[in-house]
Coordinates of C-alpha atoms in Angstrom, one line a residue:
Chain P
X17 CA 24.0 -22.5 -2.9
X18 CA 27.6 -21.4 -3.3
X19 CA 29.2 -21.4 -6.7
X20 CA 31.5 -24.3 -5.8
X21 CA 28.6 -26.5 -4.6
X22 CA 26.8 -25.8 -7.8
X23 CA 30.0 -26.7 -9.7
X24 CA 30.2 -29.9 -7.8
X25 CA 26.7 -30.8 -8.6
X26 CA 27.2 -30.0 -12.2
X27 CA 30.5 -31.8 -12.0
X28 CA 33.5 -31.9 -14.4
X29 CA 34.8 -29.3 -16.8
X30 CA 31.4 -28.4 -18.2
X31 CA 30.4 -27.4 -14.7
X32 CA 33.4 -25.1 -14.4
X33 CA 32.3 -23.2 -17.5
X34 CA 28.9 -22.8 -15.9
X35 CA 30.4 -21.6 -12.7
X36 CA 32.6 -19.1 -14.5
X37 CA 29.5 -17.8 -16.4
X38 CA 27.5 -17.5 -13.1
X39 CA 30.4 -15.7 -11.5
X40 CA 30.5 -13.2 -14.3
X41 CA 26.8 -12.7 -14.1
X42 CA 26.9 -12.2 -10.4
X43 CA 29.7 -9.6 -10.8
X44 CA 27.6 -7.8 -13.4
X45 CA 24.6 -7.8 -11.1
X46 CA 26.7 -6.3 -8.3
X47 CA 27.9 -3.6 -10.5
X48 CA 24.3 -2.9 -11.6
X49 CA 23.3 -2.7 -7.9
X50 CA 25.9 -0.1 -7.2
X51 CA 24.7 2.0 -10.2
X52 CA 21.1 1.7 -9.0
X53 CA 22.1 2.9 -5.5
X54 CA 24.0 5.8 -6.8
X55 CA 21.4 7.0 -9.3
X56 CA 18.7 6.7 -6.5
X57 CA 20.8 8.7 -4.1
X58 CA 21.5 11.3 -6.8
X59 CA 17.8 11.8 -7.6
X60 CA 16.7 12.1 -4.0
X61 CA 19.6 14.3 -3.0
X62 CA 19.0 16.8 -5.9
X63 CA 15.3 17.0 -5.3
X64 CA 15.8 17.4 -1.5
X65 CA 18.5 20.0 -2.0
X66 CA 16.3 22.1 -4.4
X67 CA 13.3 21.9 -2.0
X68 CA 15.1 22.8 1.2
X69 CA 17.5 25.4 -0.3
X70 CA 14.6 27.0 -2.3
X71 CA 14.9 30.6 -1.0
X72 CA 18.7 30.5 -1.7
X73 CA 18.0 29.3 -5.2
X74 CA 15.7 32.3 -5.9
X75 CA 12.3 30.6 -5.5
X76 CA 10.1 33.3 -4.1
X77 CA 6.6 33.1 -2.4
X78 CA 4.7 29.9 -3.6
X79 CA 1.4 31.7 -3.0
X80 CA 2.3 34.7 -5.1
X81 CA -0.7 35.2 -7.5
X82 CA -0.7 36.8 -10.9
X83 CA -4.2 36.6 -12.4
X84 CA -3.0 38.1 -15.7
X85 CA -0.5 35.3 -16.2
X86 CA -2.8 32.4 -15.3
X87 CA -2.6 29.0 -16.9
X88 CA 0.5 29.7 -19.0
X89 CA 2.1 26.6 -20.4
X90 CA 5.7 25.7 -19.4
X91 CA 8.3 28.3 -20.6
X92 CA 11.7 29.4 -19.7
X93 CA 10.3 31.9 -17.2
X94 CA 7.9 29.3 -15.7
X95 CA 9.5 25.8 -16.4
X96 CA 6.3 24.0 -15.0
X97 CA 3.9 26.7 -16.3
X98 CA 1.4 28.6 -14.0
X99 CA -1.9 27.5 -12.4
X100 CA -5.4 29.0 -12.5
X101 CA -4.3 31.8 -10.2
X102 CA -1.2 32.5 -12.1
X103 CA 1.1 31.0 -9.4
X104 CA 4.4 29.5 -10.6
X105 CA 3.9 25.7 -10.4
X106 CA 7.6 24.9 -10.1
X107 CA 7.8 27.2 -7.0
X108 CA 4.8 25.5 -5.5
X109 CA 6.3 22.0 -6.2
X110 CA 9.5 23.0 -4.6
X111 CA 7.9 24.4 -1.4
X112 CA 5.4 21.5 -1.4
X113 CA 8.3 19.1 -1.5
X114 CA 9.5 20.3 1.9
X115 CA 6.2 19.1 3.4
X116 CA 6.1 15.8 1.5
X117 CA 9.8 14.8 2.1
X118 CA 9.8 15.8 5.7
X119 CA 6.6 13.8 6.2
X120 CA 7.8 10.7 4.4
X121 CA 11.1 10.6 6.3
X122 CA 9.7 11.4 9.8
X123 CA 6.8 9.0 9.6
X124 CA 9.0 6.2 8.3
X125 CA 11.6 6.7 11.1
X126 CA 8.9 7.0 13.8
X127 CA 7.0 3.9 12.6
X128 CA 10.3 2.0 12.2
X129 CA 11.5 2.8 15.7
X130 CA 8.2 2.3 17.4
X131 CA 7.3 -0.9 15.5
X132 CA 10.7 -2.5 15.8
X133 CA 11.0 -1.9 19.5
X134 CA 7.5 -3.2 20.3
X135 CA 7.8 -6.2 18.0
X136 CA 11.3 -7.1 19.2
X137 CA 10.4 -6.9 22.9
X138 CA 7.2 -8.8 22.3
X139 CA 8.9 -11.5 20.3
X140 CA 11.7 -11.9 22.9
X141 CA 9.5 -11.9 26.0
X142 CA 6.6 -13.9 24.7
X143 CA 3.7 -14.6 27.0
X144 CA 0.7 -12.2 27.4
X145 CA 2.6 -9.2 26.0
X146 CA 3.3 -11.1 22.8
X147 CA -0.3 -12.2 22.5
X148 CA -1.6 -8.7 23.1
X149 CA 0.8 -7.1 20.6
X150 CA 0.0 -9.8 18.1
X151 CA -3.7 -9.2 18.3
X152 CA -3.2 -5.4 18.1
X153 CA -1.1 -5.8 15.0
X154 CA -3.6 -8.2 13.4
X155 CA -6.4 -5.7 14.0
X156 CA -4.5 -2.8 12.5
X157 CA -3.3 -4.8 9.5
X158 CA -6.9 -6.1 8.9
X159 CA -8.0 -2.6 7.8
X160 CA -7.2 -1.4 4.3
X161 CA -4.6 1.2 5.3
X162 CA -6.4 4.1 3.7
X163 CA -9.5 3.3 5.7
X164 CA -7.6 3.1 9.0
X165 CA -5.9 6.5 8.2
X166 CA -9.2 8.0 7.3
X167 CA -10.7 6.8 10.6
X168 CA -7.8 8.6 12.4
X169 CA -8.5 11.7 10.3
X170 CA -12.1 11.5 11.5
X171 CA -10.9 11.8 15.0
X172 CA -8.2 14.5 14.5
X173 CA -10.0 16.4 11.7
X174 CA -8.5 17.0 8.3
X175 CA -4.9 18.3 8.2
X176 CA -1.2 17.5 8.4
X177 CA -1.5 16.4 12.0
X178 CA -4.0 13.7 11.2
X179 CA -1.9 12.5 8.4
X180 CA 1.1 12.1 10.6
X181 CA -0.8 10.3 13.4
X182 CA -2.7 8.1 10.9
X183 CA 0.3 7.0 8.9
X184 CA 2.5 6.2 11.9
X185 CA -0.5 4.5 13.6
X186 CA -0.9 2.1 10.7
X187 CA 2.7 1.4 9.6
X188 CA 4.2 0.7 13.0
X189 CA 2.3 -2.6 12.9
X190 CA 4.1 -3.8 9.8
X191 CA 7.5 -3.2 11.4
X192 CA 6.3 -4.8 14.7
X193 CA 5.2 -7.9 12.8
X194 CA 8.6 -8.2 10.9
X195 CA 10.7 -7.6 14.1
X196 CA 8.7 -10.1 16.0
X197 CA 9.0 -12.8 13.4
X198 CA 12.8 -12.2 13.1
X199 CA 13.1 -12.1 16.9
X200 CA 11.4 -15.5 17.3
X201 CA 14.2 -16.9 15.1
X202 CA 17.0 -15.0 16.6
X203 CA 16.0 -15.8 20.2
X204 CA 16.9 -19.5 19.7
X205 CA 20.3 -18.8 18.2
X206 CA 23.4 -19.7 20.0
X207 CA 24.8 -16.3 20.6
X208 CA 21.7 -15.3 22.4
X209 CA 21.9 -18.4 24.6
X210 CA 25.6 -17.5 25.2
X211 CA 24.6 -14.0 26.2
X212 CA 22.0 -15.4 28.6
X213 CA 24.5 -17.8 30.1
X214 CA 26.8 -14.8 30.7
X215 CA 24.1 -13.3 32.8
X216 CA 23.4 -10.2 30.6
X217 CA 20.2 -8.3 31.2
X218 CA 17.2 -8.8 28.9
X219 CA 17.5 -5.2 27.9
X220 CA 21.1 -5.6 26.9
X221 CA 20.4 -8.8 25.0
X222 CA 17.5 -7.4 23.1
X223 CA 19.0 -4.1 22.2
X224 CA 22.8 -4.8 21.8
X225 CA 22.8 -8.3 20.6
X226 CA 19.5 -9.3 18.8
X227 CA 18.3 -6.0 17.4
X228 CA 21.1 -5.4 14.9
X229 CA 20.3 -8.8 13.4
X230 CA 16.5 -8.2 13.5
X231 CA 16.3 -4.9 11.7
X232 CA 17.9 -5.9 8.3
X233 CA 14.6 -6.8 6.6
X234 CA 13.0 -3.7 8.2
X235 CA 15.6 -1.4 6.7
X236 CA 15.0 -2.7 3.2
X237 CA 11.3 -2.4 3.8
X238 CA 11.5 1.1 5.1
X239 CA 12.7 2.4 1.7
X240 CA 9.5 1.1 0.1
X241 CA 7.7 2.7 3.1
X242 CA 9.1 6.1 2.3
X243 CA 7.6 5.9 -1.2
X244 CA 4.3 4.7 0.2
X245 CA 4.1 7.4 2.8
X246 CA 4.6 10.1 0.2
X247 CA 1.8 8.5 -1.8
X248 CA -0.4 8.3 1.3
X249 CA 0.0 12.0 2.2
X250 CA -0.5 13.1 -1.4
X251 CA -3.6 10.8 -1.6
X252 CA -5.0 12.3 1.6
X253 CA -4.4 15.8 0.3
X254 CA -5.8 14.9 -3.1
X255 CA -9.0 13.8 -1.3
X256 CA -9.1 17.1 0.5
X257 CA -8.4 15.6 3.9
X258 CA -4.7 16.2 4.2
X259 CA -2.7 19.4 3.7
X260 CA -5.2 22.2 3.2
X261 CA -5.0 24.9 0.5
X262 CA -3.4 27.2 -0.3
X263 CA -0.4 25.5 1.3
X264 CA 1.3 23.7 -1.5
X265 CA 1.6 19.9 -1.3
X266 CA 2.3 17.5 -4.2
X267 CA -1.1 15.6 -4.0
X268 CA -3.0 18.8 -3.5
X269 CA -1.3 20.4 -6.5
X270 CA -2.5 17.5 -8.7
X271 CA -6.0 17.9 -7.3
X272 CA -5.9 21.6 -8.1
X273 CA -5.1 20.8 -11.7
X274 CA -7.8 18.3 -12.3
X275 CA -10.5 20.8 -13.3
X276 CA -8.3 22.2 -16.1
X277 CA -6.8 18.9 -17.2
X278 CA -8.0 19.2 -20.8
X279 CA -6.9 22.8 -21.5
X280 CA -3.9 22.9 -19.2
X281 CA -2.4 19.4 -18.7
X282 CA 0.7 20.7 -17.0
X283 CA -1.0 21.9 -13.8
X284 CA -1.9 18.4 -12.6
X285 CA 0.7 16.3 -14.5
X286 CA 4.0 18.0 -13.8
X287 CA 3.7 18.0 -9.9
X288 CA 2.5 14.4 -10.2
X289 CA 5.5 13.4 -12.2
X290 CA 7.8 14.8 -9.5
X291 CA 6.1 12.4 -7.1
X292 CA 6.9 9.6 -9.5
X293 CA 10.5 10.8 -9.9
X294 CA 11.1 10.9 -6.1
X295 CA 9.4 7.6 -5.7
X296 CA 11.7 5.9 -8.2
X297 CA 14.7 7.5 -6.5
X298 CA 13.8 6.0 -3.2
X299 CA 12.9 2.6 -4.8
X300 CA 16.4 2.5 -6.5
X301 CA 18.0 3.2 -3.1
X302 CA 15.9 0.4 -1.6
X303 CA 16.9 -2.0 -4.4
X304 CA 20.6 -1.1 -3.9
X305 CA 20.4 -1.7 -0.2
X306 CA 18.5 -5.0 -0.6
X307 CA 21.2 -6.2 -3.1
X308 CA 24.0 -5.3 -0.7
X309 CA 22.3 -7.0 2.3
X310 CA 21.6 -10.0 0.1
X311 CA 25.2 -10.5 -0.8
X312 CA 25.7 -13.4 1.7
X313 CA 23.2 -15.3 -0.3
X314 CA 24.5 -14.5 -3.7
X315 CA 26.5 -16.9 -5.8
X316 CA 29.8 -15.1 -5.2
X317 CA 29.2 -15.0 -1.4
X318 CA 32.1 -17.3 -0.6
X319 CA 34.8 -15.1 -2.1
Chain K
X6 CA -10.7 -30.1 6.0
X7 CA -13.5 -29.4 8.6
X8 CA -11.1 -29.1 11.4
X9 CA -8.8 -26.8 9.5
X10 CA -11.8 -24.7 8.5
X11 CA -12.9 -24.4 12.1
X12 CA -9.4 -23.5 13.3
X13 CA -9.1 -20.7 10.8
X14 CA -12.5 -19.3 11.6
X15 CA -11.8 -19.4 15.3
X16 CA -8.5 -17.5 14.7
X17 CA -10.4 -14.7 13.0
X18 CA -12.6 -14.0 16.0
X19 CA -10.2 -11.9 18.0
X20 CA -9.4 -9.8 14.9
X21 CA -13.1 -9.3 14.3
X22 CA -13.6 -8.2 17.9
X23 CA -10.6 -5.8 17.5
X24 CA -12.1 -4.4 14.3
X25 CA -15.5 -3.8 15.8
X26 CA -14.0 -2.2 18.9
X27 CA -12.0 0.2 16.7
X28 CA -15.1 1.1 14.6
X29 CA -17.2 1.5 17.8
X30 CA -14.6 3.6 19.7
X31 CA -14.2 6.0 16.7
X32 CA -17.0 8.3 17.7
X33 CA -15.8 8.3 21.4
X34 CA -12.3 9.2 20.5
X35 CA -13.4 12.4 18.7
X36 CA -12.3 15.2 21.1
X37 CA -15.2 17.0 22.6
X38 CA -18.9 16.1 22.3
X39 CA -19.7 14.8 18.8
X40 CA -23.3 16.1 19.1
X41 CA -22.0 19.6 19.9
X42 CA -19.5 19.5 17.0
X43 CA -22.3 18.5 14.6
X44 CA -24.9 21.0 15.9
X45 CA -22.6 24.0 16.4
X46 CA -22.1 26.2 19.5
X47 CA -25.6 27.7 19.3
X48 CA -27.4 24.4 19.7
X49 CA -30.0 24.2 22.4
X50 CA -29.4 21.6 25.2
X51 CA -32.6 19.9 24.0
X52 CA -31.3 19.4 20.5
X53 CA -28.0 18.1 21.8
X54 CA -29.9 15.6 24.1
X55 CA -32.0 14.5 21.1
X56 CA -29.0 13.8 19.0
X57 CA -27.3 12.0 21.9
X58 CA -30.3 9.8 22.1
X59 CA -30.3 9.2 18.3
X60 CA -26.7 8.3 18.3
X61 CA -27.2 6.2 21.5
X62 CA -24.5 8.2 23.3
X63 CA -26.7 8.6 26.4
X64 CA -26.3 5.0 27.4
X65 CA -23.4 3.3 29.2
X66 CA -20.5 2.3 27.1
X67 CA -20.8 -1.5 27.3
X68 CA -24.5 -1.2 26.4
X69 CA -23.6 1.0 23.4
X70 CA -21.0 -1.5 22.2
X71 CA -23.5 -4.4 22.6
X72 CA -26.1 -2.4 20.6
X73 CA -23.5 -1.6 18.0
X74 CA -22.7 -5.3 17.5
X75 CA -26.3 -6.4 17.5
X76 CA -27.1 -3.8 15.0
X77 CA -24.1 -4.7 12.8
X78 CA -25.2 -8.4 12.7
X79 CA -28.5 -7.3 11.3
X80 CA -26.8 -4.7 9.1
X81 CA -28.5 -1.9 11.0
X82 CA -26.3 1.1 11.8
X83 CA -28.8 3.8 12.5
X84 CA -29.6 6.7 10.2
X85 CA -27.1 8.6 8.2
X86 CA -26.7 12.1 9.6
X87 CA -26.2 13.8 6.2
X88 CA -28.6 11.8 4.1
X89 CA -31.9 10.9 5.7
X90 CA -31.7 7.2 5.0
X91 CA -30.6 4.1 6.9
X92 CA -26.8 3.6 6.8
X93 CA -27.3 -0.1 6.1
X94 CA -29.4 0.6 3.1
X95 CA -27.0 3.3 1.9
X96 CA -24.1 0.8 2.0
X97 CA -26.2 -1.8 0.3
X98 CA -26.9 0.4 -2.7
X99 CA -23.3 1.5 -3.0
X100 CA -21.6 -1.8 -2.4
X101 CA -22.6 -2.9 -6.0
X102 CA -20.3 -0.3 -7.6
X103 CA -17.3 -1.2 -5.4
X104 CA -17.8 -4.9 -5.9
X105 CA -18.1 -4.7 -9.6
X106 CA -15.0 -2.4 -9.7
X107 CA -13.1 -4.8 -7.5
X108 CA -13.8 -7.8 -9.8
X109 CA -13.0 -5.9 -13.0
X110 CA -9.8 -4.5 -11.5
X111 CA -8.7 -8.0 -10.4
X112 CA -9.4 -9.5 -13.8
X113 CA -7.6 -6.7 -15.6
X114 CA -4.5 -7.0 -13.3
X115 CA -4.3 -10.8 -13.9
X116 CA -4.6 -10.2 -17.7
X117 CA -1.7 -7.7 -17.5
X118 CA 0.5 -9.6 -15.0
X119 CA 0.4 -13.2 -16.3
X120 CA 1.8 -12.6 -19.8
X121 CA 4.4 -10.2 -18.5
X122 CA 5.4 -12.6 -15.7
X123 CA 5.9 -15.4 -18.2
X124 CA 7.9 -13.2 -20.5
X125 CA 10.1 -12.0 -17.6
X126 CA 10.6 -15.5 -16.2
X127 CA 11.6 -17.0 -19.5
X128 CA 14.0 -14.2 -20.3
X129 CA 15.5 -13.7 -16.9
X130 CA 18.0 -10.9 -16.5
X131 CA 17.6 -10.0 -20.2
X132 CA 16.3 -6.6 -21.4
X133 CA 12.7 -7.8 -21.3
X134 CA 13.1 -8.7 -17.6
X135 CA 14.8 -5.4 -16.8
X136 CA 12.2 -3.3 -18.6
X137 CA 9.4 -5.1 -16.8
X138 CA 11.2 -4.4 -13.5
X139 CA 11.4 -0.7 -14.5
X140 CA 7.7 -0.7 -15.3
X141 CA 7.0 -2.2 -11.9
X142 CA 9.1 0.5 -10.2
X143 CA 7.3 3.2 -12.2
X144 CA 3.8 2.1 -11.3
X145 CA 4.8 1.6 -7.7
X146 CA 5.9 5.2 -7.4
X147 CA 3.0 6.5 -9.4
X148 CA 0.2 7.9 -7.2
X149 CA -3.0 6.0 -8.2
X150 CA -4.9 9.3 -8.7
X151 CA -2.3 10.6 -11.1
X152 CA -2.5 7.4 -13.1
X153 CA -6.3 7.8 -13.2
X154 CA -6.1 11.4 -14.4
X155 CA -3.6 10.5 -17.1
X156 CA -5.9 7.7 -18.4
X157 CA -8.8 10.2 -18.3
X158 CA -6.7 12.8 -20.2
X159 CA -5.8 10.3 -22.9
X160 CA -8.8 8.0 -23.3
X161 CA -11.6 10.3 -22.3
X162 CA -10.6 13.8 -23.1
X163 CA -8.3 13.3 -26.1
X164 CA -9.7 10.2 -27.8
X165 CA -13.2 10.6 -26.4
X166 CA -13.6 6.8 -26.2
X167 CA -14.8 6.5 -22.6
X168 CA -16.7 8.6 -20.1
X169 CA -14.5 10.8 -17.8
X170 CA -16.5 10.1 -14.6
X171 CA -19.8 8.8 -13.2
X172 CA -21.3 5.4 -13.2
X173 CA -23.3 5.5 -16.5
X174 CA -26.7 4.0 -16.9
X175 CA -27.7 0.4 -17.6
X176 CA -25.4 -2.6 -17.1
X177 CA -23.5 -1.9 -20.3
X178 CA -23.1 1.8 -19.2
X179 CA -21.8 0.7 -15.8
X180 CA -19.2 -1.6 -17.4
X181 CA -18.1 1.1 -19.8
X182 CA -17.8 3.6 -16.9
X183 CA -15.8 1.2 -14.9
X184 CA -13.1 0.4 -17.6
X185 CA -10.8 3.2 -16.8
X186 CA -11.1 3.0 -13.0
X187 CA -10.6 -0.7 -13.1
X188 CA -7.6 -0.3 -15.4
X189 CA -6.1 2.2 -13.0
X190 CA -6.5 -0.1 -10.0
X191 CA -5.4 -3.1 -12.1
X192 CA -2.2 -1.4 -13.3
X193 CA -1.5 -0.5 -9.6
X194 CA -1.9 -4.1 -8.5
X195 CA -0.2 -5.8 -11.5
X196 CA 3.4 -5.2 -10.4
X197 CA 2.8 -7.0 -7.1
X198 CA 1.2 -9.9 -8.8
X199 CA 3.9 -9.9 -11.4
X200 CA 6.8 -10.1 -8.9
X201 CA 5.3 -13.2 -7.2
X202 CA 4.3 -14.9 -10.4
X203 CA 7.8 -14.3 -11.9
X204 CA 9.5 -16.0 -9.0
X205 CA 6.9 -18.8 -8.9
X206 CA 7.4 -19.5 -12.6
X207 CA 11.2 -19.4 -12.3
X208 CA 11.0 -21.9 -9.5
X209 CA 8.6 -24.2 -11.4
X210 CA 10.9 -24.1 -14.4
X211 CA 13.7 -25.5 -12.4
X212 CA 11.7 -28.5 -11.0
X213 CA 12.3 -32.0 -12.1
X214 CA 8.9 -32.6 -13.7
X215 CA 9.4 -29.7 -16.0
X216 CA 12.8 -31.2 -17.0
X217 CA 11.0 -34.5 -17.5
X218 CA 8.4 -32.9 -19.7
X219 CA 11.2 -31.2 -21.7
X220 CA 13.0 -34.5 -21.9
X221 CA 9.9 -36.1 -23.3
X222 CA 10.1 -33.5 -26.0
X223 CA 6.9 -31.6 -25.2
X224 CA 6.6 -28.3 -27.0
X225 CA 7.8 -25.3 -25.0
X226 CA 4.4 -23.6 -25.4
X227 CA 2.6 -26.7 -24.1
X228 CA 4.9 -26.9 -21.1
X229 CA 4.3 -23.3 -20.2
X230 CA 0.6 -23.4 -20.5
X231 CA -0.2 -26.9 -19.1
X232 CA 2.5 -27.3 -16.4
X233 CA 4.0 -24.0 -15.4
X234 CA 0.9 -21.7 -15.4
X235 CA -1.2 -24.3 -13.6
X236 CA 1.2 -24.2 -10.8
X237 CA 1.1 -20.4 -10.7
X238 CA -2.6 -20.3 -9.8
X239 CA -2.0 -20.9 -6.1
X240 CA 0.6 -18.1 -5.6
X241 CA -1.7 -15.8 -7.6
X242 CA -4.7 -16.5 -5.5
X243 CA -2.6 -16.1 -2.3
X244 CA -1.1 -12.8 -3.5
X245 CA -4.5 -11.4 -4.4
X246 CA -5.9 -12.4 -1.1
X247 CA -3.0 -11.0 0.9
X248 CA -3.2 -7.7 -1.0
X249 CA -7.0 -7.3 -0.7
X250 CA -6.4 -4.5 1.8
X251 CA -4.1 -2.8 -0.6
X252 CA -6.6 -3.2 -3.4
X253 CA -9.4 -1.8 -1.4
X254 CA -7.3 1.2 -0.4
X255 CA -6.7 1.8 -4.1
X256 CA -10.4 1.6 -4.7
X257 CA -11.2 4.2 -2.1
X258 CA -9.0 6.8 -3.8
X259 CA -9.9 5.8 -7.4
X260 CA -13.7 6.0 -6.8
X261 CA -13.1 9.6 -5.8
X262 CA -11.0 10.3 -8.9
X263 CA -13.8 9.0 -11.2
X264 CA -16.7 10.3 -9.0
X265 CA -18.1 6.7 -8.7
X266 CA -20.9 6.3 -6.2
X267 CA -19.2 3.4 -4.3
X268 CA -18.3 2.8 -0.7
X269 CA -14.9 4.6 -0.9
X270 CA -16.3 7.9 -2.2
X271 CA -19.1 7.5 0.5
X272 CA -16.4 7.2 3.2
X273 CA -14.6 10.4 2.1
X274 CA -17.9 12.3 1.8
X275 CA -19.0 11.0 5.2
X276 CA -15.8 12.2 6.8
X277 CA -16.3 15.6 5.2
X278 CA -19.8 15.8 6.7
X279 CA -18.8 14.3 10.0
X280 CA -21.5 11.6 9.4
X281 CA -20.3 9.4 12.3
X282 CA -22.7 6.5 12.0
X283 CA -21.8 6.1 8.3
X284 CA -18.0 6.3 9.0
X285 CA -18.3 3.7 11.8
X286 CA -20.3 1.4 9.6
X287 CA -18.0 1.7 6.6
X288 CA -14.9 1.2 8.8
X289 CA -16.4 -2.0 10.1
X290 CA -17.5 -3.2 6.6
X291 CA -14.0 -2.6 5.1
X292 CA -12.3 -4.3 8.0
X293 CA -14.6 -7.3 8.1
X294 CA -14.4 -7.7 4.3
X295 CA -10.6 -8.0 4.5
X296 CA -10.8 -10.7 7.2
X297 CA -13.5 -12.5 5.3
X298 CA -11.5 -12.5 2.0
X299 CA -8.4 -13.6 3.8
X300 CA -10.3 -16.5 5.3
X301 CA -11.7 -17.4 1.8
X302 CA -8.2 -17.2 0.4
X303 CA -7.0 -19.7 3.0
X304 CA -9.8 -22.0 2.3
X305 CA -9.3 -21.8 -1.5
X306 CA -5.6 -22.4 -0.9
X307 CA -6.2 -25.5 1.1
X308 CA -8.6 -26.7 -1.5
X309 CA -6.0 -26.1 -4.3
X310 CA -3.1 -27.5 -2.3
X311 CA -4.1 -30.4 -0.1
X312 CA -0.7 -30.4 1.6
X313 CA -1.8 -27.3 3.6
X314 CA -4.5 -29.2 5.4
X315 CA -2.2 -31.7 7.0

């Protein structure tokens, strides 16, 4: 409902005051959305920069052991402390971040592209293809996603490869379902009919005309997916079925610290909190994007 | 009602076939010969043949699938390769832990989410609402295993109130042992519930019958409890049903954090041991449970909201 329509409903001078208040609140919310987006981007950018520029920033070998300096609490020399083998935990977090961040971004992009294409084509074409894709999606989604990924890991064996295949194999289905649902709506819209009347090819209609309108919801969703995919990889590694030691990975680092939790809390906790920080960063970006896309529907949309 | 029930049940059949196919094909998709992988390179051809026979791999594929399905209907999945016991029996003894944990976690998450949702909805866009949103974001980004470890650190190791791991003994011991794992999963699920409830309550607050109740001068508290919350039951049930897969995923990880002898920890152990019959059976059980619970949710939903049946 636009502000004016609401004002009309409320009627008269009292209504105008309400409208003014709603406008002000909408403006505040928009400013807030901008802040969220910026804070989110800042968090992710800083963490990513530190991880990928690690050697330039003076972070040495993450597997460098120093048994005499084992399980030292956080200090200036070791900001995150050291683990049971005397390895610097911050260094391990930084190098582990390369694996986690790369994984999260690549799996999200791959599932997004694959799922959206399959879903959009199935939704536009309809018929047996649509039925088949729909059944496939239903089956994949029926499994608890961890169970599906673990089934894939059974086939590939534990390791990063299994995690990549598993996560992409499970999450493409969600994008496919979303793209298909959006396409079923888009397909009946006038501009598609117009494009058909003009004799454009199916490929051109799907990719150039419909797709840009279909992917909005998926883009918002993909930000949540990045967070989920980091959690999935770290969960797998925590369970011992993902990245194998001594390679540092965030979930594996938490698992390594579990045995010494009481005496040396930092070993498990600090790498874990980095996961939370990055997750919040991506969530903030997602919220910011969602608010931006949702602007047409906001009270101030007509301005 | 009968027709609706039947239609929903029929719709579930292709998914069930898909799930059984996926679970069945699992062992065939493993690169190489599963028997050779299990027995090692030095295995005699005879030993390999015996294992083939035990796993049923010597028969044609359609026969194998048929046997798999017939067995599954009778809850027979052959013998576990790592523990010399029937897989069906193994799952039977372990399901209790997972079910109990599932129920406690659901109850706890409702207990956490409902009051917070009411608070957030009543004070929309105020500090309370914002901080609850921040809390949601925090738990969403928090790996479940880390949350579990932090709870262990605080309640078990520092305060020594609750056991760190294991299932305890006796029913009381079981319940005590499950408090922290259930709380972990509950906190993990609560934000999802909270979000839907909050929107539901906000919508209900705007309806005419609430305005009418207000106009009649009913106490605010009474309106919230009698009218608003009653209408939030349906979305809560739906959200819980829709997220059952998410919930079960959480359980799989959390059972491992707390070393609980449930289905999730069994699955991870079985993968480590390449215990294929157990993995196949558990994959099937998890998939079918989700379908069954979704079906139940739909039925409950149509029972609570007669409009759906039309």
